[in-house]
Amino acid sequence: MLRDDINTAVKEAMKAKDERKLSTLRMVNSTIKNADIAARGEGKPPLSDADLLGVLQKMIKQRQEAILLYDKGGRAELAAAEREEIAVISGYLPKQMSEDDVKAAISAAIAETGAAGIKDMGKVIGALKAKYTGQMDFAKASGLVKAALGG
């Protein structure tokens, strides 16, 4: 489903002659194909939509890191290009949860898994990833889980 949406958007960007969007979507397709090839090498089936959301989030995170470096280096034009790519890629992710929603989801996951301490952090993160992939930033969520478990 997500692959079809991206391929349709590639065609639309070609017709509209939107070079930035077209190059970004081609890069997304390339990354997805590489991830599929890697999965196939491990004997796994092609990536599901949930797996693809993780790939897209990773691409966004890479661009955010690049923006920080470009801003530090005084390369505003490169940082702007990365921001435009983030905007295109973000269009294929579900709406991100608010911080309050993330905290509520963490509390529910802790109760659901019966987590008692920091050693149960993996269970909680696993439960969150199963339900909320693509909707929350797990780097930030892991810090909140650690704090909630008393770490």
PDB file of C-alpha atoms in Angstrom:
ATOM      1  CA  MET A   1       0.000   0.000   0.000  1.00  0.00           C
ATOM      2  CA  LEU A   2       2.673   2.499   1.055  1.00  0.00           C
ATOM      3  CA  ARG A   3       4.874   1.455  -1.865  1.00  0.00           C
ATOM      4  CA  ASP A   4       2.001   2.115  -4.266  1.00  0.00           C
ATOM      5  CA  ASP A   5       1.441   5.569  -2.769  1.00  0.00           C
ATOM      6  CA  ILE A   6       5.115   6.431  -3.200  1.00  0.00           C
ATOM      7  CA  ASN A   7       5.219   5.140  -6.788  1.00  0.00           C
ATOM      8  CA  THR A   8       2.091   7.137  -7.641  1.00  0.00           C
ATOM      9  CA  ALA A   9       3.677  10.234  -6.117  1.00  0.00           C
ATOM     10  CA  VAL A  10       6.806   9.675  -8.238  1.00  0.00           C
ATOM     11  CA  LYS A  11       4.678   9.738 -11.379  1.00  0.00           C
ATOM     12  CA  GLU A  12       2.826  12.857 -10.213  1.00  0.00           C
ATOM     13  CA  ALA A  13       6.105  14.619  -9.382  1.00  0.00           C
ATOM     14  CA  MET A  14       7.424  13.759 -12.855  1.00  0.00           C
ATOM     15  CA  LYS A  15       4.317  15.223 -14.487  1.00  0.00           C
ATOM     16  CA  ALA A  16       4.473  18.328 -12.292  1.00  0.00           C
ATOM     17  CA  LYS A  17       8.235  18.664 -12.910  1.00  0.00           C
ATOM     18  CA  ASP A  18       8.803  18.957  -9.147  1.00  0.00           C
ATOM     19  CA  GLU A  19      12.506  18.083  -9.080  1.00  0.00           C
ATOM     20  CA  ARG A  20      13.006  18.171  -5.289  1.00  0.00           C
ATOM     21  CA  LYS A  21      10.046  15.893  -4.611  1.00  0.00           C
ATOM     22  CA  LEU A  22      10.968  13.581  -7.478  1.00  0.00           C
ATOM     23  CA  SER A  23      14.582  13.153  -6.347  1.00  0.00           C
ATOM     24  CA  THR A  24      13.490  12.612  -2.741  1.00  0.00           C
ATOM     25  CA  LEU A  25      10.913   9.987  -3.695  1.00  0.00           C
ATOM     26  CA  ARG A  26      13.419   8.210  -5.929  1.00  0.00           C
ATOM     27  CA  MET A  27      15.810   8.148  -2.980  1.00  0.00           C
ATOM     28  CA  VAL A  28      13.022   6.703  -0.794  1.00  0.00           C
ATOM     29  CA  ASN A  29      12.328   4.002  -3.395  1.00  0.00           C
ATOM     30  CA  SER A  30      16.027   3.173  -3.583  1.00  0.00           C
ATOM     31  CA  THR A  31      16.287   2.892   0.204  1.00  0.00           C
ATOM     32  CA  ILE A  32      13.220   0.643   0.299  1.00  0.00           C
ATOM     33  CA  LYS A  33      14.666  -1.615  -2.413  1.00  0.00           C
ATOM     34  CA  ASN A  34      17.966  -1.851  -0.534  1.00  0.00           C
ATOM     35  CA  ALA A  35      16.119  -2.769   2.676  1.00  0.00           C
ATOM     36  CA  ASP A  36      14.134  -5.428   0.765  1.00  0.00           C
ATOM     37  CA  ILE A  37      17.360  -6.880  -0.649  1.00  0.00           C
ATOM     38  CA  ALA A  38      18.903  -6.960   2.826  1.00  0.00           C
ATOM     39  CA  ALA A  39      15.791  -8.694   4.210  1.00  0.00           C
ATOM     40  CA  ARG A  40      15.832 -11.224   1.380  1.00  0.00           C
ATOM     41  CA  GLY A  41      19.489 -11.949   2.142  1.00  0.00           C
ATOM     42  CA  GLU A  42      18.439 -12.853   5.686  1.00  0.00           C
ATOM     43  CA  GLY A  43      15.681 -15.125   4.364  1.00  0.00           C
ATOM     44  CA  LYS A  44      12.874 -12.712   5.276  1.00  0.00           C
ATOM     45  CA  PRO A  45       9.950 -11.637   3.062  1.00  0.00           C
ATOM     46  CA  PRO A  46       9.766  -8.119   1.553  1.00  0.00           C
ATOM     47  CA  LEU A  47       9.194  -5.413   4.130  1.00  0.00           C
ATOM     48  CA  SER A  48       5.664  -4.778   5.350  1.00  0.00           C
ATOM     49  CA  ASP A  49       4.170  -1.294   5.614  1.00  0.00           C
ATOM     50  CA  ALA A  50       5.045  -1.247   9.341  1.00  0.00           C
ATOM     51  CA  ASP A  51       8.676  -2.049   8.503  1.00  0.00           C
ATOM     52  CA  LEU A  52       8.665   0.638   5.825  1.00  0.00           C
ATOM     53  CA  LEU A  53       7.560   3.202   8.403  1.00  0.00           C
ATOM     54  CA  GLY A  54      10.687   2.373  10.388  1.00  0.00           C
ATOM     55  CA  VAL A  55      12.806   2.864   7.264  1.00  0.00           C
ATOM     56  CA  LEU A  56      11.197   6.255   6.620  1.00  0.00           C
ATOM     57  CA  GLN A  57      11.737   7.319  10.221  1.00  0.00           C
ATOM     58  CA  LYS A  58      15.395   6.363   9.951  1.00  0.00           C
ATOM     59  CA  MET A  59      15.709   8.481   6.793  1.00  0.00           C
ATOM     60  CA  ILE A  60      14.178  11.457   8.589  1.00  0.00           C
ATOM     61  CA  LYS A  61      16.504  11.019  11.551  1.00  0.00           C
ATOM     62  CA  GLN A  62      19.516  10.982   9.213  1.00  0.00           C
ATOM     63  CA  ARG A  63      18.360  14.232   7.649  1.00  0.00           C
ATOM     64  CA  GLN A  64      17.800  15.856  11.043  1.00  0.00           C
ATOM     65  CA  GLU A  65      21.371  14.979  12.012  1.00  0.00           C
ATOM     66  CA  ALA A  66      22.632  16.411   8.721  1.00  0.00           C
ATOM     67  CA  ILE A  67      20.687  19.639   9.324  1.00  0.00           C
ATOM     68  CA  LEU A  68      22.453  20.106  12.670  1.00  0.00           C
ATOM     69  CA  LEU A  69      25.832  19.670  11.010  1.00  0.00           C
ATOM     70  CA  TYR A  70      24.984  21.963   8.101  1.00  0.00           C
ATOM     71  CA  ASP A  71      23.690  24.651  10.460  1.00  0.00           C
ATOM     72  CA  LYS A  72      26.886  24.409  12.525  1.00  0.00           C
ATOM     73  CA  GLY A  73      28.955  24.677   9.372  1.00  0.00           C
ATOM     74  CA  GLY A  74      27.033  27.685   8.073  1.00  0.00           C
ATOM     75  CA  ARG A  75      25.625  25.823   5.064  1.00  0.00           C
ATOM     76  CA  ALA A  76      22.050  27.132   5.165  1.00  0.00           C
ATOM     77  CA  GLU A  77      21.273  26.078   1.567  1.00  0.00           C
ATOM     78  CA  LEU A  78      22.143  22.432   2.305  1.00  0.00           C
ATOM     79  CA  ALA A  79      20.172  22.508   5.561  1.00  0.00           C
ATOM     80  CA  ALA A  80      17.168  23.901   3.655  1.00  0.00           C
ATOM     81  CA  ALA A  81      17.422  21.070   1.107  1.00  0.00           C
ATOM     82  CA  GLU A  82      17.417  18.498   3.935  1.00  0.00           C
ATOM     83  CA  ARG A  83      14.361  20.175   5.489  1.00  0.00           C
ATOM     84  CA  GLU A  84      12.532  19.933   2.164  1.00  0.00           C
ATOM     85  CA  GLU A  85      13.352  16.219   1.988  1.00  0.00           C
ATOM     86  CA  ILE A  86      12.055  15.726   5.532  1.00  0.00           C
ATOM     87  CA  ALA A  87       8.789  17.421   4.533  1.00  0.00           C
ATOM     88  CA  VAL A  88       8.356  15.042   1.582  1.00  0.00           C
ATOM     89  CA  ILE A  89       9.219  11.897   3.560  1.00  0.00           C
ATOM     90  CA  SER A  90       7.053  12.943   6.527  1.00  0.00           C
ATOM     91  CA  GLY A  91       4.035  13.006   4.238  1.00  0.00           C
ATOM     92  CA  TYR A  92       4.111   9.194   4.220  1.00  0.00           C
ATOM     93  CA  LEU A  93       4.272   8.748   7.990  1.00  0.00           C
ATOM     94  CA  PRO A  94       1.215   8.622  10.230  1.00  0.00           C
ATOM     95  CA  LYS A  95       0.565  11.638  12.417  1.00  0.00           C
ATOM     96  CA  GLN A  96       3.077  11.792  15.259  1.00  0.00           C
ATOM     97  CA  MET A  97       1.771  11.383  18.801  1.00  0.00           C
ATOM     98  CA  SER A  98       1.890  14.320  21.200  1.00  0.00           C
ATOM     99  CA  GLU A  99       4.148  14.073  24.242  1.00  0.00           C
ATOM    100  CA  ASP A 100       1.131  13.531  26.516  1.00  0.00           C
ATOM    101  CA  ASP A 101      -0.083  10.696  24.272  1.00  0.00           C
ATOM    102  CA  VAL A 102       3.395   9.139  24.319  1.00  0.00           C
ATOM    103  CA  LYS A 103       3.470   9.264  28.131  1.00  0.00           C
ATOM    104  CA  ALA A 104       0.006   7.680  28.304  1.00  0.00           C
ATOM    105  CA  ALA A 105       1.066   4.942  25.879  1.00  0.00           C
ATOM    106  CA  ILE A 106       4.188   4.273  27.963  1.00  0.00           C
ATOM    107  CA  SER A 107       2.115   3.990  31.150  1.00  0.00           C
ATOM    108  CA  ALA A 108      -0.260   1.574  29.428  1.00  0.00           C
ATOM    109  CA  ALA A 109       2.637  -0.501  28.055  1.00  0.00           C
ATOM    110  CA  ILE A 110       4.255  -0.695  31.497  1.00  0.00           C
ATOM    111  CA  ALA A 111       0.973  -1.896  33.014  1.00  0.00           C
ATOM    112  CA  GLU A 112       0.368  -4.319  30.141  1.00  0.00           C
ATOM    113  CA  THR A 113       3.824  -5.929  30.333  1.00  0.00           C
ATOM    114  CA  GLY A 114       3.987  -5.889  34.125  1.00  0.00           C
ATOM    115  CA  ALA A 115       7.346  -4.118  33.984  1.00  0.00           C
ATOM    116  CA  ALA A 116       8.767  -3.585  37.457  1.00  0.00           C
ATOM    117  CA  GLY A 117      12.209  -2.136  36.875  1.00  0.00           C
ATOM    118  CA  ILE A 118      14.812  -1.016  34.390  1.00  0.00           C
ATOM    119  CA  LYS A 119      15.544  -4.642  33.425  1.00  0.00           C
ATOM    120  CA  ASP A 120      12.064  -4.789  31.836  1.00  0.00           C
ATOM    121  CA  MET A 121      12.717  -1.802  29.577  1.00  0.00           C
ATOM    122  CA  GLY A 122      13.098  -4.030  26.494  1.00  0.00           C
ATOM    123  CA  LYS A 123       9.641  -5.538  27.024  1.00  0.00           C
ATOM    124  CA  VAL A 124       8.059  -2.099  27.255  1.00  0.00           C
ATOM    125  CA  ILE A 125       9.853  -0.739  24.165  1.00  0.00           C
ATOM    126  CA  GLY A 126       8.895  -3.912  22.260  1.00  0.00           C
ATOM    127  CA  ALA A 127       5.231  -3.450  23.191  1.00  0.00           C
ATOM    128  CA  LEU A 128       5.365   0.209  22.119  1.00  0.00           C
ATOM    129  CA  LYS A 129       7.005  -0.653  18.785  1.00  0.00           C
ATOM    130  CA  ALA A 130       4.360  -3.280  18.105  1.00  0.00           C
ATOM    131  CA  LYS A 131       1.553  -0.740  18.501  1.00  0.00           C
ATOM    132  CA  TYR A 132       3.022   2.656  17.630  1.00  0.00           C
ATOM    133  CA  THR A 133       5.638   2.196  14.896  1.00  0.00           C
ATOM    134  CA  GLY A 134       5.801   5.369  12.841  1.00  0.00           C
ATOM    135  CA  GLN A 135       3.799   7.372  15.361  1.00  0.00           C
ATOM    136  CA  MET A 136       6.415   8.113  18.008  1.00  0.00           C
ATOM    137  CA  ASP A 137      10.111   8.845  18.234  1.00  0.00           C
ATOM    138  CA  PHE A 138      11.496   5.812  20.037  1.00  0.00           C
ATOM    139  CA  ALA A 139      14.745   7.561  20.934  1.00  0.00           C
ATOM    140  CA  LYS A 140      12.778  10.045  23.034  1.00  0.00           C
ATOM    141  CA  ALA A 141      10.342   7.373  24.208  1.00  0.00           C
ATOM    142  CA  SER A 142      13.153   5.182  25.546  1.00  0.00           C
ATOM    143  CA  GLY A 143      14.285   8.035  27.797  1.00  0.00           C
ATOM    144  CA  LEU A 144      10.749   8.439  29.099  1.00  0.00           C
ATOM    145  CA  VAL A 145      10.422   4.663  29.648  1.00  0.00           C
ATOM    146  CA  LYS A 146      13.729   4.630  31.536  1.00  0.00           C
ATOM    147  CA  ALA A 147      12.556   7.493  33.750  1.00  0.00           C
ATOM    148  CA  ALA A 148       9.185   5.804  34.341  1.00  0.00           C
ATOM    149  CA  LEU A 149      10.894   2.557  35.359  1.00  0.00           C
ATOM    150  CA  GLY A 150      13.130   4.405  37.793  1.00  0.00           C
ATOM    151  CA  GLY A 151      16.329   4.350  35.774  1.00  0.00           C
TER     152      GLY A 151
END
